[in-house]
Short mmCIF file of C-alpha atoms in Angstrom, two decimals:
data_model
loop_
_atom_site.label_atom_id
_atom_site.label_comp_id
_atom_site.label_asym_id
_atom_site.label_seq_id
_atom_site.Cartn_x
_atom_site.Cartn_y
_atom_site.Cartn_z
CA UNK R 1 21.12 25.89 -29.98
CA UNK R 2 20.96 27.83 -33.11
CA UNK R 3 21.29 24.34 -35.49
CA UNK R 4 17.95 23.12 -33.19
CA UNK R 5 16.25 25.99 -33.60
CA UNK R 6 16.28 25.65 -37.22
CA UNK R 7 15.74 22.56 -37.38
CA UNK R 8 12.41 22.97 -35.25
CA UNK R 9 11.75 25.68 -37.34
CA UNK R 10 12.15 23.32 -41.10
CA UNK R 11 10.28 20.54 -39.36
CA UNK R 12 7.32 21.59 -37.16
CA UNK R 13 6.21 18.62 -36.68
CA UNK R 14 9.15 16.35 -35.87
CA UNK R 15 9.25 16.82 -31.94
CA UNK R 16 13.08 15.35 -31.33
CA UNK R 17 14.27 19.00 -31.71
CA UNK R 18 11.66 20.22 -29.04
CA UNK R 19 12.59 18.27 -26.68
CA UNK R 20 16.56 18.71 -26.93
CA UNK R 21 15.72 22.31 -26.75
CA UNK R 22 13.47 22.30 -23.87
CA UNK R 23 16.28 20.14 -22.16
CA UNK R 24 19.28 22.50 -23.02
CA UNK R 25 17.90 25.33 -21.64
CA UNK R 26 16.23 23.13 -18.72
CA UNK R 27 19.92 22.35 -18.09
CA UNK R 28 20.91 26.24 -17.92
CA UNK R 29 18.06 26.49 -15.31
CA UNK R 30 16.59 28.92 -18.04
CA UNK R 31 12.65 27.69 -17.19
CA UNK R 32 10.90 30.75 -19.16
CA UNK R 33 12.73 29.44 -22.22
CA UNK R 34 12.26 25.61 -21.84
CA UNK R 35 8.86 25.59 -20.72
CA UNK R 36 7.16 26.53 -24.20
CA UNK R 37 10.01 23.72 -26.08
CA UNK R 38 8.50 21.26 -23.68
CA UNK R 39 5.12 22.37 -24.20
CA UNK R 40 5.32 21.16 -27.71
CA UNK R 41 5.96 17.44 -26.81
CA UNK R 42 3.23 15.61 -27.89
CA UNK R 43 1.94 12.67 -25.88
CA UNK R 44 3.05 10.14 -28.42
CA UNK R 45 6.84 10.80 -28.11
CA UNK R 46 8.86 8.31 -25.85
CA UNK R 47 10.08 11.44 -23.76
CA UNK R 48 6.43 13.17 -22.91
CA UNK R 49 6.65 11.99 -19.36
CA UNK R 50 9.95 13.34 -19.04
CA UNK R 51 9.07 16.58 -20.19
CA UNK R 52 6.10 16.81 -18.22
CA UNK R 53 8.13 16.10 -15.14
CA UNK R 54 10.61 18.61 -15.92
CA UNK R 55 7.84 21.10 -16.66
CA UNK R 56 7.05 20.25 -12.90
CA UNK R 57 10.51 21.21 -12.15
CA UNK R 58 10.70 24.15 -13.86
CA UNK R 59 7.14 25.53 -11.94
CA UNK R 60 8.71 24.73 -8.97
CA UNK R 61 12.00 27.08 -9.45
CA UNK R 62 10.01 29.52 -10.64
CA UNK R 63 8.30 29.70 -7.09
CA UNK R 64 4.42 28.10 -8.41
CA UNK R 65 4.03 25.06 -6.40
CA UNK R 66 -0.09 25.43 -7.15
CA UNK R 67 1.34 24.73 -11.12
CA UNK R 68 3.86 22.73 -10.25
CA UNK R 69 1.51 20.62 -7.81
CA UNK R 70 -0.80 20.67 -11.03
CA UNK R 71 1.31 19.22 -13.20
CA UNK R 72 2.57 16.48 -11.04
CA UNK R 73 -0.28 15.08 -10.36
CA UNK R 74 -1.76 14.59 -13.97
CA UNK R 75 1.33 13.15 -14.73
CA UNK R 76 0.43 10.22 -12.04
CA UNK R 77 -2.85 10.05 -13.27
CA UNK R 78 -2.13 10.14 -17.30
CA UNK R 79 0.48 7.17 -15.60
CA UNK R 80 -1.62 5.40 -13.43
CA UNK R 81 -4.88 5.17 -16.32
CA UNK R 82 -2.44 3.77 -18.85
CA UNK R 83 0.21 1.42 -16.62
CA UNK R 84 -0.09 -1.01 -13.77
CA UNK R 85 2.99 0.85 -11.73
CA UNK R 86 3.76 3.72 -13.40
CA UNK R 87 2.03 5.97 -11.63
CA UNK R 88 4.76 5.37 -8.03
CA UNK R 89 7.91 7.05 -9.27
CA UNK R 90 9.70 8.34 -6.26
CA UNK R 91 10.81 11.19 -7.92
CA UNK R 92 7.83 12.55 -8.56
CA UNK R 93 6.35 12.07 -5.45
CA UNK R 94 9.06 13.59 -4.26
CA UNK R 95 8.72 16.89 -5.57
CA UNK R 96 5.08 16.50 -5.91
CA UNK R 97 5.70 16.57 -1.88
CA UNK R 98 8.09 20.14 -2.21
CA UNK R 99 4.97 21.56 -3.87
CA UNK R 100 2.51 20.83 -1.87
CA UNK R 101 4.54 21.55 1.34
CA UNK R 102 5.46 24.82 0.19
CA UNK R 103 1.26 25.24 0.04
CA UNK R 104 1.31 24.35 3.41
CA UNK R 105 -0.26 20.81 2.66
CA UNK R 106 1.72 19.30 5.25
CA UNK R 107 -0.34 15.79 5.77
CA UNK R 108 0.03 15.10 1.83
CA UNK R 109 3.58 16.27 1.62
CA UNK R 110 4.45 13.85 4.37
CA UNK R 111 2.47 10.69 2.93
CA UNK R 112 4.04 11.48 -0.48
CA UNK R 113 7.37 11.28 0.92
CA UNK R 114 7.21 8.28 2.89
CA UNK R 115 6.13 6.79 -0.35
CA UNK R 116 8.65 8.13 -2.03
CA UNK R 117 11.55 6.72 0.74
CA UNK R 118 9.84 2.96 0.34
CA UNK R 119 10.51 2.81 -3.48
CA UNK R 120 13.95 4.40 -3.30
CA UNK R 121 15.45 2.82 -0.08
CA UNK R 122 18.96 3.72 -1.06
CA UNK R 123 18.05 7.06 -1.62
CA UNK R 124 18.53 9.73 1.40
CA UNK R 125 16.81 12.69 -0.21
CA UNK R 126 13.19 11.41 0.79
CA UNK R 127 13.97 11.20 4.46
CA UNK R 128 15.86 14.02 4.28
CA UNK R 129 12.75 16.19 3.47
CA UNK R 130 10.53 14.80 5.67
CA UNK R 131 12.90 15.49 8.42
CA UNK R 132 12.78 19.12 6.99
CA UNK R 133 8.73 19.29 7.07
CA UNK R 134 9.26 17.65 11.02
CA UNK R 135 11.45 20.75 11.51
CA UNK R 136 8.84 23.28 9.99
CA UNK R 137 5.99 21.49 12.19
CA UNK R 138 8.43 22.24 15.60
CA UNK R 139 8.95 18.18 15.85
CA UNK R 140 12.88 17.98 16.23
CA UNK R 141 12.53 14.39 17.24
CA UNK R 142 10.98 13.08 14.74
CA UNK R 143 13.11 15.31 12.13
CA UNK R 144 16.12 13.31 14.48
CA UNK R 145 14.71 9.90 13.24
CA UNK R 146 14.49 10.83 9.94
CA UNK R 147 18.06 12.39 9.63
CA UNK R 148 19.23 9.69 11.05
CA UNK R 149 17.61 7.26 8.55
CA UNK R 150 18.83 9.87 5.60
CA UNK R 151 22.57 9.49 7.16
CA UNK R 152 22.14 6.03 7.03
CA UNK R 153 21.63 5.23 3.71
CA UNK R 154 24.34 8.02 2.78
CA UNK R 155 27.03 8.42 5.66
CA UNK R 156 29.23 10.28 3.29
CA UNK R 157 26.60 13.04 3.05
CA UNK R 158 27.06 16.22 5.64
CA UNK R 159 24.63 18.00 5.12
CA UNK R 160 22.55 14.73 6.22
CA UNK R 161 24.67 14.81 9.47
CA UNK R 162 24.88 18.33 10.40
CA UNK R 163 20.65 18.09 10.25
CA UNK R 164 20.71 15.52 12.25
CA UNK R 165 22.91 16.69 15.28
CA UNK R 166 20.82 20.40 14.80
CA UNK R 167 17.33 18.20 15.72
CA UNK R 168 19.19 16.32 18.50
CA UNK R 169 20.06 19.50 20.14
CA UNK R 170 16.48 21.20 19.37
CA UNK R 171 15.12 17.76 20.77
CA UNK R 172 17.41 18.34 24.32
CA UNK R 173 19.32 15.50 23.31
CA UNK R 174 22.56 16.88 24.10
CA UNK R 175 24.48 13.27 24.46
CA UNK R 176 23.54 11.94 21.49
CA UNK R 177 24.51 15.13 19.53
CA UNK R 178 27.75 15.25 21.12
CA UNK R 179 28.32 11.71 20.35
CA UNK R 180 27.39 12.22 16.40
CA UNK R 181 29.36 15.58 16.05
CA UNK R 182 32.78 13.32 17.04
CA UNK R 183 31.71 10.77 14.43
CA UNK R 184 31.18 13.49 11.70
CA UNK R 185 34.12 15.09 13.00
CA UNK R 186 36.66 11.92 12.31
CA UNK R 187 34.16 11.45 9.10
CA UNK R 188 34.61 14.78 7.60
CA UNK R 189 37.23 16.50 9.34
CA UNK R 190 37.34 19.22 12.09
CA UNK R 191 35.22 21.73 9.88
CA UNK R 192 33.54 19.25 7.36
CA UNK R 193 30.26 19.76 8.44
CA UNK R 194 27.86 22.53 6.82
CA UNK R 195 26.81 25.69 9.40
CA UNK R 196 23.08 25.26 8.96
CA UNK R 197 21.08 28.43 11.18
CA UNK R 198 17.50 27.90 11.15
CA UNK R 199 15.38 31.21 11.63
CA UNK R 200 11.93 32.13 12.52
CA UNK R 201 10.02 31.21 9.08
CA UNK R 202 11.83 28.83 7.93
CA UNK R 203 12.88 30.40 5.29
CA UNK R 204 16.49 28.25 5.65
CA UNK R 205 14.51 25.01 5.58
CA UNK R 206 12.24 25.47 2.50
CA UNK R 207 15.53 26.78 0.93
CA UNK R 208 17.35 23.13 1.72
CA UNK R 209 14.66 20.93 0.36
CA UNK R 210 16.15 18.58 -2.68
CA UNK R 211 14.13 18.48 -5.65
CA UNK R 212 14.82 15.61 -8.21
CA UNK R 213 15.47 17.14 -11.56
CA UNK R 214 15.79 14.05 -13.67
CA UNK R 215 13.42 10.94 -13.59
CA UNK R 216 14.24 7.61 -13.94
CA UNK R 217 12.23 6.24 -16.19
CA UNK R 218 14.00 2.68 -17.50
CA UNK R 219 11.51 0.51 -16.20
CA UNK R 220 8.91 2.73 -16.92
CA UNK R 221 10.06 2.51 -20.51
CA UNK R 222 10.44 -1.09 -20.53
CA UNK R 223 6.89 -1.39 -19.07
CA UNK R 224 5.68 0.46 -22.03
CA UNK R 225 7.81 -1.25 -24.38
CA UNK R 226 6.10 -4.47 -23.42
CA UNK R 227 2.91 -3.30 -23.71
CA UNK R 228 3.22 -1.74 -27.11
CA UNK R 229 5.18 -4.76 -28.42
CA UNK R 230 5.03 -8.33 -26.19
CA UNK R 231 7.56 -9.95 -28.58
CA UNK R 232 9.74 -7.40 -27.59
CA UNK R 233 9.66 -7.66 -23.83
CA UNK R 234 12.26 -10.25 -24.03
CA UNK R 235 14.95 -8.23 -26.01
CA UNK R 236 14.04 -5.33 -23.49
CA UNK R 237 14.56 -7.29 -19.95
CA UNK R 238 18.36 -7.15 -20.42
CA UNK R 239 18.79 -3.49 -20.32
CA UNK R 240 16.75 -2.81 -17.20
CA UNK R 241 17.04 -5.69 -15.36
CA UNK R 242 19.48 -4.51 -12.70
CA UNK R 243 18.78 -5.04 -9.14
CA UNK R 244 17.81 -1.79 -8.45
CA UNK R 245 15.39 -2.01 -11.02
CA UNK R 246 13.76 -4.67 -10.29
CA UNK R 247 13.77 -3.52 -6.80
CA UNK R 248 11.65 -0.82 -7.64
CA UNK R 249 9.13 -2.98 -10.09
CA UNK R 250 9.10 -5.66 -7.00
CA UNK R 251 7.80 -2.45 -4.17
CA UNK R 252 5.45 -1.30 -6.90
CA UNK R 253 3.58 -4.18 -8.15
CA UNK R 254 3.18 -5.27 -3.89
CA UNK R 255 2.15 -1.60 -3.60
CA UNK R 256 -0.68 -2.78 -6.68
CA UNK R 257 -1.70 -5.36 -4.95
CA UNK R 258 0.50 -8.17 -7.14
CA UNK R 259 2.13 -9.87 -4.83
CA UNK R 260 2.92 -12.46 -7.55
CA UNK R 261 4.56 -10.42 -9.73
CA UNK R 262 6.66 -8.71 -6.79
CA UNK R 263 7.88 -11.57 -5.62
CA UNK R 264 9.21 -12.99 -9.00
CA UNK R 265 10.86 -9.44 -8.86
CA UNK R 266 12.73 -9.87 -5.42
CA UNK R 267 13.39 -13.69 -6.21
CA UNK R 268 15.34 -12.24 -9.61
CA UNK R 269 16.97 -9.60 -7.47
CA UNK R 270 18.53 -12.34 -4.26
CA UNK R 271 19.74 -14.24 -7.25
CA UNK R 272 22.14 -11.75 -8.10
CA UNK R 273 22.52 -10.67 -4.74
CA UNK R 274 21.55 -13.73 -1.94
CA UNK R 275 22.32 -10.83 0.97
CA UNK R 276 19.81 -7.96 -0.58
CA UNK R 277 18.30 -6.88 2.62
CA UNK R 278 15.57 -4.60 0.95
CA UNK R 279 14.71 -7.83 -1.60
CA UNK R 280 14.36 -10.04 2.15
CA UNK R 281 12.55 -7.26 3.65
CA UNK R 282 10.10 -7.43 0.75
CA UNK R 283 9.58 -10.92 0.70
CA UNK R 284 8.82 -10.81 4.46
CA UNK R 285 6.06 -7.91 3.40
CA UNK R 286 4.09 -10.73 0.98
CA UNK R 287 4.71 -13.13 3.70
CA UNK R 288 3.19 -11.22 5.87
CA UNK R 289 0.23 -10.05 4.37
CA UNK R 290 -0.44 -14.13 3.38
CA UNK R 291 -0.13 -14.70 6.45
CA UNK R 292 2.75 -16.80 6.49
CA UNK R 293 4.67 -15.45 9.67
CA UNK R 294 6.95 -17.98 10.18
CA UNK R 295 8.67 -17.35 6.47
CA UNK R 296 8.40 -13.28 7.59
CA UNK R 297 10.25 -13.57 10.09
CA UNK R 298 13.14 -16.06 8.52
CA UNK R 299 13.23 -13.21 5.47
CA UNK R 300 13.44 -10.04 8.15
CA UNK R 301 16.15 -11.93 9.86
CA UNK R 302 18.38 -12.35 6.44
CA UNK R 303 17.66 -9.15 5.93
CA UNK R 304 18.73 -8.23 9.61
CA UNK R 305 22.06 -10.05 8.92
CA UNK R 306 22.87 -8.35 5.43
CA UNK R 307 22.24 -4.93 7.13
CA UNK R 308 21.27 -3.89 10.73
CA UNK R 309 17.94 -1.51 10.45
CA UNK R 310 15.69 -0.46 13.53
CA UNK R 311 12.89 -0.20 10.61
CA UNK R 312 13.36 -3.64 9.91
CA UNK R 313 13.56 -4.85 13.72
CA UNK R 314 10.66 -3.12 14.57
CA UNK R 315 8.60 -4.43 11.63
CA UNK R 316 9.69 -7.98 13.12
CA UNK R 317 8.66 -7.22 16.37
CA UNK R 318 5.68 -6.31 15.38
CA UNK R 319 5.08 -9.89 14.06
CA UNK R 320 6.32 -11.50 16.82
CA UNK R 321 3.39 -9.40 18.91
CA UNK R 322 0.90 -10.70 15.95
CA UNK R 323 2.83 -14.46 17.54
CA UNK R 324 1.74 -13.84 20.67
CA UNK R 325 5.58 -13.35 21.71
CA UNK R 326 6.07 -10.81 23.48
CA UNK R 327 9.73 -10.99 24.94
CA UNK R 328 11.09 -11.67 21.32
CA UNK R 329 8.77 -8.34 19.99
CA UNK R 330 10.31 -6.43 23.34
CA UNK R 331 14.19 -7.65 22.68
CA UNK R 332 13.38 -6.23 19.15
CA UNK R 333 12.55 -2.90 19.88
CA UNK R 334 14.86 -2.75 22.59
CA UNK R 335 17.56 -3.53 19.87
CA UNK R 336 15.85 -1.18 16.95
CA UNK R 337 15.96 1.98 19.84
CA UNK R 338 19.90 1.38 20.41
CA UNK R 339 20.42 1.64 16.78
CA UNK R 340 17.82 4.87 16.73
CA UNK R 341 16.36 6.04 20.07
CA UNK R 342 14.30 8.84 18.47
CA UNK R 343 12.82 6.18 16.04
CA UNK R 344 8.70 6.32 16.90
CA UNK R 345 7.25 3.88 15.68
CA UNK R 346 9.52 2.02 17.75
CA UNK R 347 9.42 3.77 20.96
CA UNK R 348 5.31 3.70 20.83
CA UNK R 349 5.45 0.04 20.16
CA UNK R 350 7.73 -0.37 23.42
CA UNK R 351 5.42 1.58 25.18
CA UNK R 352 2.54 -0.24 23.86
CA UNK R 353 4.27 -3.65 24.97
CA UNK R 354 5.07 -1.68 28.91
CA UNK R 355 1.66 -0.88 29.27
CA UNK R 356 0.07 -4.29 28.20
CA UNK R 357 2.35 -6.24 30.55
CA UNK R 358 1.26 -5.54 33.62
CA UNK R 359 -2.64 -5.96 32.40
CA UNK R 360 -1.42 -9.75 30.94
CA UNK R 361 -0.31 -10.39 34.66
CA UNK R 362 -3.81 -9.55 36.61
CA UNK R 363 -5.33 -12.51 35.87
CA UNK R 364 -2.95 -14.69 38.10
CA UNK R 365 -3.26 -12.61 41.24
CA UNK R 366 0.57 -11.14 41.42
CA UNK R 367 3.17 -12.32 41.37
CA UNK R 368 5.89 -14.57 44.08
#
């Protein structure tokens, strides 16, 4: 700390020891004495948006989610203005989300998150929160559905679990609670699971949300690289090219309204992976919106047989409705609501299907 000091202090203008010092005392959760390091980033240097996004951070743990709210949100704008898909990193949308929930901007907080969960769908966190904000708006079962999607894409997390069988009881649904407390139990052991009490203000729930301290930005970089230097995009591709990243460029350029470029991305990413249920499940979204239902539905149902989801049943149901086939759309809810009966969008789609049958029936005068 002292040699970066003084080298900030011989070179004022050279920003490299800035930002290790910001960083290093970012690291020691020491925001009082990072923030004014980071402050001195300027907007040229290949790390401003990360210490912008840590400045975020740092408002946040020092309890000034207005700031913090503040600063996240210029940083999607300075992103969006200057990049096609910059501007839909999950991480900060994420804690964007935290700082506008702890404002009581519950709507926004909510649509952040469920932005955030579609560009990291291996990532519990983003559920995980919005089953928290379901919790703080007295909605245990939707806060179920959304612990339960959390504990699916980590089951070796219990603090995931132990949230989840908490809603089920709130919900009054004992069975199911019963039946997941076993699992954990031959998951994690007899006393595995975290004691989570909630209390009146939910003081225990804003204290659980999960804040993302470091951003990933590779393909973020790479995007800029490519605009700053074409001839170098080539050189670039290796280093970021990973599945996952290309994942994430493939839900953000659909997101932007490329579907060309999105589905090069998922192509890339099933030919390193042919089972990749979220690359199926995203060509099945460009099917869909081109119209093409038939080629939806074959990609859901790869994606089905890489990876059982009730999201991903209930999005092909809903195309079989759009078919005019109602049995298959019914079988598929049925199906998505064994694998999570608390899931909503499912149950109101069953319910929409029970109530239009018997109205689809009138016309023939009853039945034998």
């Amino acid at each position: 700390m002292r040699e970066l000091r003084e080298a900030a202090r011989l070179e004022p203008e050279w920003p490299e020891p800035d930002f290790a010092l910001g960083e290093a005392y970012f690291t020691r959760h020491d925001c009082d004495s990072a923030l004014p390091w980071y402050a001195r980033v300027p907007k040229t240097h290949d790390r401003y948006v990360e210490a912008v996004f840590a400045t975020g951070v740092c408002r946040l743990l020092l309890n000034q989610p207005d700031h913090a709210e503040e600063v996240f949100t210029s940083l999607q704008e300075a992103l969006k203005n200057n990049l096609v898909s910059g501007a839909d990193l999950p991480e900060i949308l994420n804690d964007l989300a935290v700082a506008r929930a702890r404002q009581g901007k519950t709507a926004a907080a909510q649509s952040d998150l469920r932005r955030a969960a579609e560009l990291g769908p291996g990532e519990d966190d983003y559920p995980f929160n919005l089953g928290l904000l379901a919790l703080q708006t007295n909605d245990p079962a939707a806060a179920a559905g959304y612990f339960r999607e959390a504990a699916e894409r980590e089951p070796d997390n219990a603090e995931d679990r132990a949230l989840l069988i908490l809603s089920l009881e709130k919900a009054g649904n004992k069975t199911e609670a019963d039946q997941q407390r076993e699992s954990a139990n031959e998951t994690f052991g007899p006393n595995g699971l975290p004691v989570i009490r909630l209390d009146a203000k939910n003081e225990t729930l804003a204290r659980l949300n999960r804040l993302k301290t470091e951003l990933d930005v590779t393909a973020l970089r790479a995007e800029i690289e490519s605009v700053e230097s074409p001839a170098s995009e080539a050189a670039s591709d290796s280093s970021i090219d990973t599945p996952a990243a290309r994942l994430r460029r493939g839900r953000q350029e659909l997101s932007a309204g490329h579907a060309d470029a999105a589905e090069k991305e998922f192509r890339a990413v099933l030919a390193v992976d042919p089972s990749s249920p979220a690359a199926h499940r995203g060509l099945a979204e460009i099917d869909r919106r081109q119209g093409k239902m038939d080629d939806a539905v074959k990609e859901l149902q790869a994606s089905l047989e890489a990876r059982d989801s009730a999201v991903v049943r209930t999005m092909l149901a809903k195309i079989y409705l759009e078919q005019k086939k109602p049995d298959l759309a019914r079988a598929e809810v049925e199906k998505a609501l064994k694998l999570a009966p608390n899931y909503a969008e499912a149950k109101q789609l069953l319910e929409h299907l029970q109530n239009s049958k018997p109205s689809e029936k009138k016309p023939g005068g009853g039945g034998p």
